[in-house]
């Protein structure tokens, strides 16, 4: 291979928020990007949760380089103080950005492998002078392209974590797939609403997505008798269980937690604490029975919504040398900054190419994928990541090292040493306390009227 790497494009995997922003920054620096998107359109993953409202405002959801690229088209930025849905984000910003990038974006292109040309992961000789080779499939078959660098912004949406507390699917989980979803259902869709209306639904998870599911199921329960949620948490109840509430500087996220709390306070949901799912079985009527590691078996449910987080798909990166934390599957330098065992998201400081680098120079994981299995990623964090990474690829280390971003204080979001601890909050004076793990009715006295008014501004998933 005699082509110099500087003549080659930078391959960006994924045409979501971080991937398209990376392409915009590359264009700004005069570097050709090639964005490979597996879905049929840009922002395919975002479109799959188009019904969910983000808890970030428009002012936090657009990238400066992308705005410059869009400006000559007559594009107008939406009101910076308003909260878009995923559908709004895709249609009003991400799709127009992809349109401007034009042929730099290829949809229906699924990356199947990344390597160094003529070098598998074992070979040292002359490795770093070889360009990358990226294999991908389209409807026409298999193709390959050579690249000077690879930015993987493919996210984690396609690989949700299972219900099983071990990280593996619970026994019987795959067999019960017809009654399980790993997404927040769109309960405004009549067909989907009918699946949950008048039914008993288990919601497994403790983050913003679980809050959204609980709040929307509560709305259905107000109109459809018999609709009830069972909220299953692996840890205990504490003052931080429902997030930062009114103290959260992302107000819509705080309101979302309060809406979930209201669902429990008002009797639309019960909470089961300290429950680690080991098996999912069917009873004689075909309903699902969840069994815990401690021997408990819960009353049958009709449906299960599993919202236990997401994880990165690393399969197509097996021939490049990644440096990943053994727990989070995030870059080794970044992992200590985002570890939910040590940090709430308010203590994560901005980071750039150095924290995102790997033993294989020229490969970067950005956006949601850079966080591995850690939760709570903000779009503005991803935009700063790609600004720094693209500057490094361009050789502008002064700019790449100048990481400047002010993140909002984020309230309490599952960190500060209490992450997934069944005992968390058992002796915590804040909020209500669950004694031993059991089925409990929680009453913390939230002003329900305020919660109901604010709930519509809540949201989650990739903001």
JSON list of N, CA and C in Angstrom, two decimals, residues 52 68 70 82 88 97 123 126 189 236 256 284 287 372 384 392 417 422 447:
[
{"chain": "A", "resi": 52, "resn": "UNK", "atom": "N", "xyz": [-39.66, 10.27, 22.78]},
{"chain": "A", "resi": 52, "resn": "UNK", "atom": "CA", "xyz": [-39.13, 10.64, 24.10]},
{"chain": "A", "resi": 52, "resn": "UNK", "atom": "C", "xyz": [-38.56, 12.04, 24.06]},
{"chain": "A", "resi": 68, "resn": "UNK", "atom": "N", "xyz": [-22.14, 26.22, 11.89]},
{"chain": "A", "resi": 68, "resn": "UNK", "atom": "CA", "xyz": [-21.47, 27.00, 10.83]},
{"chain": "A", "resi": 68, "resn": "UNK", "atom": "C", "xyz": [-21.72, 26.36, 9.47]},
{"chain": "A", "resi": 70, "resn": "UNK", "atom": "N", "xyz": [-24.30, 24.59, 8.64]},
{"chain": "A", "resi": 70, "resn": "UNK", "atom": "CA", "xyz": [-25.72, 24.72, 8.30]},
{"chain": "A", "resi": 70, "resn": "UNK", "atom": "C", "xyz": [-26.12, 26.15, 7.94]},
{"chain": "A", "resi": 82, "resn": "UNK", "atom": "N", "xyz": [-35.98, 25.60, 24.71]},
{"chain": "A", "resi": 82, "resn": "UNK", "atom": "CA", "xyz": [-37.02, 24.57, 24.65]},
{"chain": "A", "resi": 82, "resn": "UNK", "atom": "C", "xyz": [-36.41, 23.17, 24.59]},
{"chain": "A", "resi": 88, "resn": "UNK", "atom": "N", "xyz": [-37.83, 15.53, 17.05]},
{"chain": "A", "resi": 88, "resn": "UNK", "atom": "CA", "xyz": [-37.48, 16.92, 16.73]},
{"chain": "A", "resi": 88, "resn": "UNK", "atom": "C", "xyz": [-35.98, 17.05, 16.45]},
{"chain": "A", "resi": 97, "resn": "UNK", "atom": "N", "xyz": [-28.22, 18.42, 8.91]},
{"chain": "A", "resi": 97, "resn": "UNK", "atom": "CA", "xyz": [-26.76, 18.36, 8.95]},
{"chain": "A", "resi": 97, "resn": "UNK", "atom": "C", "xyz": [-26.26, 17.26, 8.02]},
{"chain": "A", "resi": 123, "resn": "UNK", "atom": "N", "xyz": [0.51, -8.22, 14.79]},
{"chain": "A", "resi": 123, "resn": "UNK", "atom": "CA", "xyz": [1.72, -7.81, 14.09]},
{"chain": "A", "resi": 123, "resn": "UNK", "atom": "C", "xyz": [2.17, -6.40, 14.50]},
{"chain": "A", "resi": 126, "resn": "UNK", "atom": "N", "xyz": [6.04, -2.32, 11.23]},
{"chain": "A", "resi": 126, "resn": "UNK", "atom": "CA", "xyz": [5.57, -1.27, 10.33]},
{"chain": "A", "resi": 126, "resn": "UNK", "atom": "C", "xyz": [4.08, -0.97, 10.52]},
{"chain": "A", "resi": 189, "resn": "UNK", "atom": "N", "xyz": [-48.90, 5.79, 20.91]},
{"chain": "A", "resi": 189, "resn": "UNK", "atom": "CA", "xyz": [-49.26, 4.98, 19.75]},
{"chain": "A", "resi": 189, "resn": "UNK", "atom": "C", "xyz": [-50.35, 4.01, 20.18]},
{"chain": "A", "resi": 236, "resn": "UNK", "atom": "N", "xyz": [-31.33, -0.33, 46.97]},
{"chain": "A", "resi": 236, "resn": "UNK", "atom": "CA", "xyz": [-32.38, 0.12, 47.87]},
{"chain": "A", "resi": 236, "resn": "UNK", "atom": "C", "xyz": [-32.90, 1.50, 47.49]},
{"chain": "A", "resi": 256, "resn": "UNK", "atom": "N", "xyz": [-38.39, 14.82, 35.69]},
{"chain": "A", "resi": 256, "resn": "UNK", "atom": "CA", "xyz": [-38.64, 13.44, 35.29]},
{"chain": "A", "resi": 256, "resn": "UNK", "atom": "C", "xyz": [-38.58, 12.50, 36.50]},
{"chain": "A", "resi": 284, "resn": "UNK", "atom": "N", "xyz": [-49.04, -20.75, 34.32]},
{"chain": "A", "resi": 284, "resn": "UNK", "atom": "CA", "xyz": [-49.98, -21.52, 33.51]},
{"chain": "A", "resi": 284, "resn": "UNK", "atom": "C", "xyz": [-50.78, -20.71, 32.54]},
{"chain": "A", "resi": 287, "resn": "UNK", "atom": "N", "xyz": [-48.36, -15.74, 31.70]},
{"chain": "A", "resi": 287, "resn": "UNK", "atom": "CA", "xyz": [-47.80, -14.51, 32.26]},
{"chain": "A", "resi": 287, "resn": "UNK", "atom": "C", "xyz": [-46.39, -14.79, 32.78]},
{"chain": "A", "resi": 372, "resn": "UNK", "atom": "N", "xyz": [-18.65, 3.44, 27.40]},
{"chain": "A", "resi": 372, "resn": "UNK", "atom": "CA", "xyz": [-18.79, 2.02, 27.66]},
{"chain": "A", "resi": 372, "resn": "UNK", "atom": "C", "xyz": [-20.13, 1.71, 28.30]},
{"chain": "A", "resi": 384, "resn": "UNK", "atom": "N", "xyz": [-17.68, 18.23, 22.51]},
{"chain": "A", "resi": 384, "resn": "UNK", "atom": "CA", "xyz": [-16.33, 18.63, 22.90]},
{"chain": "A", "resi": 384, "resn": "UNK", "atom": "C", "xyz": [-15.33, 17.52, 22.62]},
{"chain": "A", "resi": 392, "resn": "UNK", "atom": "N", "xyz": [-6.76, 16.82, 17.01]},
{"chain": "A", "resi": 392, "resn": "UNK", "atom": "CA", "xyz": [-5.59, 15.94, 17.13]},
{"chain": "A", "resi": 392, "resn": "UNK", "atom": "C", "xyz": [-5.28, 15.25, 15.81]},
{"chain": "A", "resi": 417, "resn": "UNK", "atom": "N", "xyz": [-20.58, 6.51, 44.85]},
{"chain": "A", "resi": 417, "resn": "UNK", "atom": "CA", "xyz": [-20.30, 5.32, 45.64]},
{"chain": "A", "resi": 417, "resn": "UNK", "atom": "C", "xyz": [-21.50, 4.47, 45.96]},
{"chain": "A", "resi": 422, "resn": "UNK", "atom": "N", "xyz": [-27.42, -2.69, 46.87]},
{"chain": "A", "resi": 422, "resn": "UNK", "atom": "CA", "xyz": [-28.73, -3.02, 47.43]},
{"chain": "A", "resi": 422, "resn": "UNK", "atom": "C", "xyz": [-28.99, -2.37, 48.78]},
{"chain": "A", "resi": 447, "resn": "UNK", "atom": "N", "xyz": [-45.27, 17.05, 45.96]},
{"chain": "A", "resi": 447, "resn": "UNK", "atom": "CA", "xyz": [-46.46, 17.76, 45.50]},
{"chain": "A", "resi": 447, "resn": "UNK", "atom": "C", "xyz": [-46.85, 17.29, 44.11]}
]
